[in-house]
PDB file of C-alpha atoms in Angstrom:
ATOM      1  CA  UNK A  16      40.064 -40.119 -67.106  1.00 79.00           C
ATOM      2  CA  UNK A  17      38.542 -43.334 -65.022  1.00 95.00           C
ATOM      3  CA  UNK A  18      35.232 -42.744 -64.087  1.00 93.00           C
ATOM      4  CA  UNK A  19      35.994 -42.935 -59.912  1.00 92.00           C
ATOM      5  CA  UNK A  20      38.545 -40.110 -60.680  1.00 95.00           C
ATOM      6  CA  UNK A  21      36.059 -38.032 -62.049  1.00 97.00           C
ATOM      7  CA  UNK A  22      33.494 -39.087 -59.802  1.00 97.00           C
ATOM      8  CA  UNK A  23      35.663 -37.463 -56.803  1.00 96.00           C
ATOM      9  CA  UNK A  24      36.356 -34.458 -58.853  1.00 98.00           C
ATOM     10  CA  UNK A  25      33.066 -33.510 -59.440  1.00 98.00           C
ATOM     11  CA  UNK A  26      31.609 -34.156 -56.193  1.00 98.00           C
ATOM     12  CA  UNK A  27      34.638 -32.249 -54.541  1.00 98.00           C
ATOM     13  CA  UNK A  28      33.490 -29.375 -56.766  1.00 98.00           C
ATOM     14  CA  UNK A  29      30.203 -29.219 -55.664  1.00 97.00           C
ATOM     15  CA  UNK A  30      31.166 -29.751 -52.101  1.00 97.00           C
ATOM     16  CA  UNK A  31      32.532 -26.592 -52.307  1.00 97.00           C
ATOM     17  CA  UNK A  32      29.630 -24.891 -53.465  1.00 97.00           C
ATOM     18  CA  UNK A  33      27.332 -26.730 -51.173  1.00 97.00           C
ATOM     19  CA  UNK A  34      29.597 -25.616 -47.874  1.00 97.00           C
ATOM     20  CA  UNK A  35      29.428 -22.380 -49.079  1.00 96.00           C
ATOM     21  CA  UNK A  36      26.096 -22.462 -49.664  1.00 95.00           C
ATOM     22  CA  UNK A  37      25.057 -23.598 -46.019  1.00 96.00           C
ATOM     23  CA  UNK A  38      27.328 -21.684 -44.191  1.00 96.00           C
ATOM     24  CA  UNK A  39      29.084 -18.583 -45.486  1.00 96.00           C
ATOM     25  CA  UNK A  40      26.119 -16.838 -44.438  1.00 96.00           C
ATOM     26  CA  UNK A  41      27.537 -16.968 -40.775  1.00 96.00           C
ATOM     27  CA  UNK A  42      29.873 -14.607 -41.708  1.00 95.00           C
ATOM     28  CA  UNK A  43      27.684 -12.204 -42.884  1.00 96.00           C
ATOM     29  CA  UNK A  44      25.930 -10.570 -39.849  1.00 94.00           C
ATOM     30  CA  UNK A  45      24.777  -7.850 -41.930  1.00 96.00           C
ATOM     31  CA  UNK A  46      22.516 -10.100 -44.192  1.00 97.00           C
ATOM     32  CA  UNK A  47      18.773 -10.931 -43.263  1.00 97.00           C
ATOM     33  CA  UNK A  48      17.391 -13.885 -43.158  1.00 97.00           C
ATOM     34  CA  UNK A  49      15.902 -14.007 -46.523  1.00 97.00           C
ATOM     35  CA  UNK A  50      18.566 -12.480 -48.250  1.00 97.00           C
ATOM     36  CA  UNK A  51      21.122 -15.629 -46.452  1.00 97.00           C
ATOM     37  CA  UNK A  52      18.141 -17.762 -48.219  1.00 97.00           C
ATOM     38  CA  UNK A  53      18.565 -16.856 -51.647  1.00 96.00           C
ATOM     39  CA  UNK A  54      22.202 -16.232 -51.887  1.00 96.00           C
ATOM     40  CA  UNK A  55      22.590 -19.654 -50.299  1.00 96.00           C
ATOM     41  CA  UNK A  56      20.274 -21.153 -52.662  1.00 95.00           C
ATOM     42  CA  UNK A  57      21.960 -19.398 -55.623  1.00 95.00           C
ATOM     43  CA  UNK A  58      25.476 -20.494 -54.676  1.00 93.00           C
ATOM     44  CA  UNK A  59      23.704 -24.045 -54.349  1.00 93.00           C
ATOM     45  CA  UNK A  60      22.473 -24.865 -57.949  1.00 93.00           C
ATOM     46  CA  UNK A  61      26.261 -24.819 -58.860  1.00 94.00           C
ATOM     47  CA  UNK A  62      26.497 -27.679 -56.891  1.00 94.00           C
ATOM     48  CA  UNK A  63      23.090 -29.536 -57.833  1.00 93.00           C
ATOM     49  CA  UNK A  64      24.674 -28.908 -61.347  1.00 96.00           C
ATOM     50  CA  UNK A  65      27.944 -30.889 -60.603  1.00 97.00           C
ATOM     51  CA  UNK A  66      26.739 -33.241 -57.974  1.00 97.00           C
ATOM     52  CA  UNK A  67      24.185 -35.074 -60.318  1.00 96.00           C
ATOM     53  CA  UNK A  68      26.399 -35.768 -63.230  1.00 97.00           C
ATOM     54  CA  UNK A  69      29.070 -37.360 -60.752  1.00 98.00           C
ATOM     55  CA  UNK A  70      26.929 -39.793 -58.891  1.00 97.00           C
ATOM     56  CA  UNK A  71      25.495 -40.612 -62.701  1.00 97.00           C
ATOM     57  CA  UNK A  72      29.124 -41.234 -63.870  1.00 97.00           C
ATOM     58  CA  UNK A  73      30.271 -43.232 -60.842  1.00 96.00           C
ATOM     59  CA  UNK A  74      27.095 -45.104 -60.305  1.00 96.00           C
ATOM     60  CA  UNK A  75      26.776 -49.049 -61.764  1.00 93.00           C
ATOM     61  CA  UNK A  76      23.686 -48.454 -63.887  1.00 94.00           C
ATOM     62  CA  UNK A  77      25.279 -45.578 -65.767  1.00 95.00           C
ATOM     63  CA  UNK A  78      28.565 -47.349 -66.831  1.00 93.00           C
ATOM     64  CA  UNK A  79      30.455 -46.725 -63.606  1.00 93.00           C
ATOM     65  CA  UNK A  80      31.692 -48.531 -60.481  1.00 92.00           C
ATOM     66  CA  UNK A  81      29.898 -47.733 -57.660  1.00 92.00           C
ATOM     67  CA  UNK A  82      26.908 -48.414 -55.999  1.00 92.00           C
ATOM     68  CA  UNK A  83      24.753 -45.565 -54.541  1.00 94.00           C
ATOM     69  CA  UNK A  84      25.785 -46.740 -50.687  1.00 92.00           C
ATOM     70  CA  UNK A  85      29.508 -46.411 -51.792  1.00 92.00           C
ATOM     71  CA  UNK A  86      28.719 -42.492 -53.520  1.00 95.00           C
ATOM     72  CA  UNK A  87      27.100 -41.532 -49.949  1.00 94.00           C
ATOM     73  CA  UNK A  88      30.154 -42.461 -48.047  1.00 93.00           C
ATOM     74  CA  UNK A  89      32.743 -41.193 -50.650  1.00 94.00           C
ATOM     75  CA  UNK A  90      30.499 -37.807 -50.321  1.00 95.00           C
ATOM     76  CA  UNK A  91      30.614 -37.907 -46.878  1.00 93.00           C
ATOM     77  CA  UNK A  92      34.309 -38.179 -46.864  1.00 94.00           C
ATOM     78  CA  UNK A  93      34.900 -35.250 -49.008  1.00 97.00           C
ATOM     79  CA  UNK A  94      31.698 -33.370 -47.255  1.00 96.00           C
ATOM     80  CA  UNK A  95      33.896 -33.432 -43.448  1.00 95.00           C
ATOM     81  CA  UNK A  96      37.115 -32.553 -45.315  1.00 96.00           C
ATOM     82  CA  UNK A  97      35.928 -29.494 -47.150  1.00 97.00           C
ATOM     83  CA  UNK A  98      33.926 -28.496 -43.941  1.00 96.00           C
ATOM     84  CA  UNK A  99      37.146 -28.841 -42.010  1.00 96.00           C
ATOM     85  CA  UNK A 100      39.094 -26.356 -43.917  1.00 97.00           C
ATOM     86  CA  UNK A 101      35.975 -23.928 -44.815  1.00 97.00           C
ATOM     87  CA  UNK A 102      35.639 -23.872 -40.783  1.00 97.00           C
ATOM     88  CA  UNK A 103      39.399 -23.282 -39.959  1.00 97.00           C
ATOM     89  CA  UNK A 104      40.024 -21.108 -43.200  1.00 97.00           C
ATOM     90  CA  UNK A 105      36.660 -19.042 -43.889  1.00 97.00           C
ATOM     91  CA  UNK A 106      34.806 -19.464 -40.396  1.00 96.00           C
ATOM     92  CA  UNK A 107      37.863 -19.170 -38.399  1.00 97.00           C
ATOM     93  CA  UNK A 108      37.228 -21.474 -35.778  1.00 96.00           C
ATOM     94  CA  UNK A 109      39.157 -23.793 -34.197  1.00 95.00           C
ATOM     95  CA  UNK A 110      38.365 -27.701 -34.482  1.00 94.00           C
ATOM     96  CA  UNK A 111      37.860 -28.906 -30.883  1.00 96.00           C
ATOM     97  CA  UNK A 112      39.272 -31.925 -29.862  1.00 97.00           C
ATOM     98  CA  UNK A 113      36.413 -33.823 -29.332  1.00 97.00           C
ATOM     99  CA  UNK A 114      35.075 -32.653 -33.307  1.00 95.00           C
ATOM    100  CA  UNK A 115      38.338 -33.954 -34.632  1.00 95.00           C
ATOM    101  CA  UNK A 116      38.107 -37.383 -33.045  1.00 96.00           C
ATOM    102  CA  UNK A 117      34.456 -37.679 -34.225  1.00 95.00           C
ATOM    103  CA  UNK A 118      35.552 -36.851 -37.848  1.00 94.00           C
ATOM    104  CA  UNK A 119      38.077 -39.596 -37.657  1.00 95.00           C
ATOM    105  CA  UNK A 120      35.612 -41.988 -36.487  1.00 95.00           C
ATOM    106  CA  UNK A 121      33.537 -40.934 -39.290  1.00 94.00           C
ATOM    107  CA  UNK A 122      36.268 -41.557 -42.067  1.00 93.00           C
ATOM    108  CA  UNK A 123      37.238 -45.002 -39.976  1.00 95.00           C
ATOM    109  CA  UNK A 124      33.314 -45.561 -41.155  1.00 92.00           C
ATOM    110  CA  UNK A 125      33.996 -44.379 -44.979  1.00 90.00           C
ATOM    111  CA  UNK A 126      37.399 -47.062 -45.021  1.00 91.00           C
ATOM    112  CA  UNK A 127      34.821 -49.743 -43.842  1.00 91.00           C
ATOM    113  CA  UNK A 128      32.058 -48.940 -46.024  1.00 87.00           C
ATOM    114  CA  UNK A 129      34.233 -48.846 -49.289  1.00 86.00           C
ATOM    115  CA  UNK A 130      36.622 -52.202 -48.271  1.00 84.00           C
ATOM    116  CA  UNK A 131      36.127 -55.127 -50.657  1.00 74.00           C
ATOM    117  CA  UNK A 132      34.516 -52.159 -53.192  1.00 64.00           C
ATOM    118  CA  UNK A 133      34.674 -53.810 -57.030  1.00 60.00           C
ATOM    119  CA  UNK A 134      34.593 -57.775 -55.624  1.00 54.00           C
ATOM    120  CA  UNK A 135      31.135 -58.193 -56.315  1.00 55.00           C
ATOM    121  CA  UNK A 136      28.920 -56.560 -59.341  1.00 58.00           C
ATOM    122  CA  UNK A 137      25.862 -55.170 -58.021  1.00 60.00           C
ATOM    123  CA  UNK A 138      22.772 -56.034 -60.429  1.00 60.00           C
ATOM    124  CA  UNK A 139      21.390 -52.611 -62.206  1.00 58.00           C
ATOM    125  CA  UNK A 140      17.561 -52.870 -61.661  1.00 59.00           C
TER     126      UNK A 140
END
């Protein structure tokens, strides 16, 4: 499998943890505050877990592609898109207008940050 590939995998796997993580606690009214704590931060080291490894893999000074500007806006992507769907699907709430537009401006940002990615080898330090 090419190392981008797996890159996105991974870090789409822990976005998934990490959404849950931060905000599947809303649905629980029932929980305190320190029980939303450490179930949160339970649910999270999944992601830690899976999150490292793909920014090592995908990152120039470990053998991959990508510099660590490029893994922040890749991550970014895939953070709006999995909070979309966790917010519609788990949360239940609507995307306003206004939220919709400012996650396409945000992605219009991730096509501009990763154009011209792979014409120039960054120097490992």
């Amino acid at each position: 499998m090419n190392r981008i590939a797996l890159t996105v995998m991974l870090l789409i796997a822990s976005n998934v943890f990490m959404t849950f993580a931060w905000y599947f606690h809303l649905k629980m009214k029932g929980w305190t505050i320190a029980v939303a704590i450490l179930i949160s931060w339970l649910i999270a080291l999944p992601e830690y877990i899976l999150q490292v490894p793909a920014n090592r893999v995908g990152h120039f000074a470990h053998g991959g592609p990508l510099t660590a500007a490029q893994l922040k806006i890749i991550q970014e992507a895939i953070t709006l898109t999995i909070f979309g769907l966790f917010s519609i699907y788990v949360l239940r709430e609507k995307l306003r207008v206004n939220e919709i537009i400012a996650f396409g401006l945000i992605m219009a940002g991730v096509v501009v940050g990763m154009m011209g990615r792979g014409q120039t080898t960054p120097v490992a330090p």
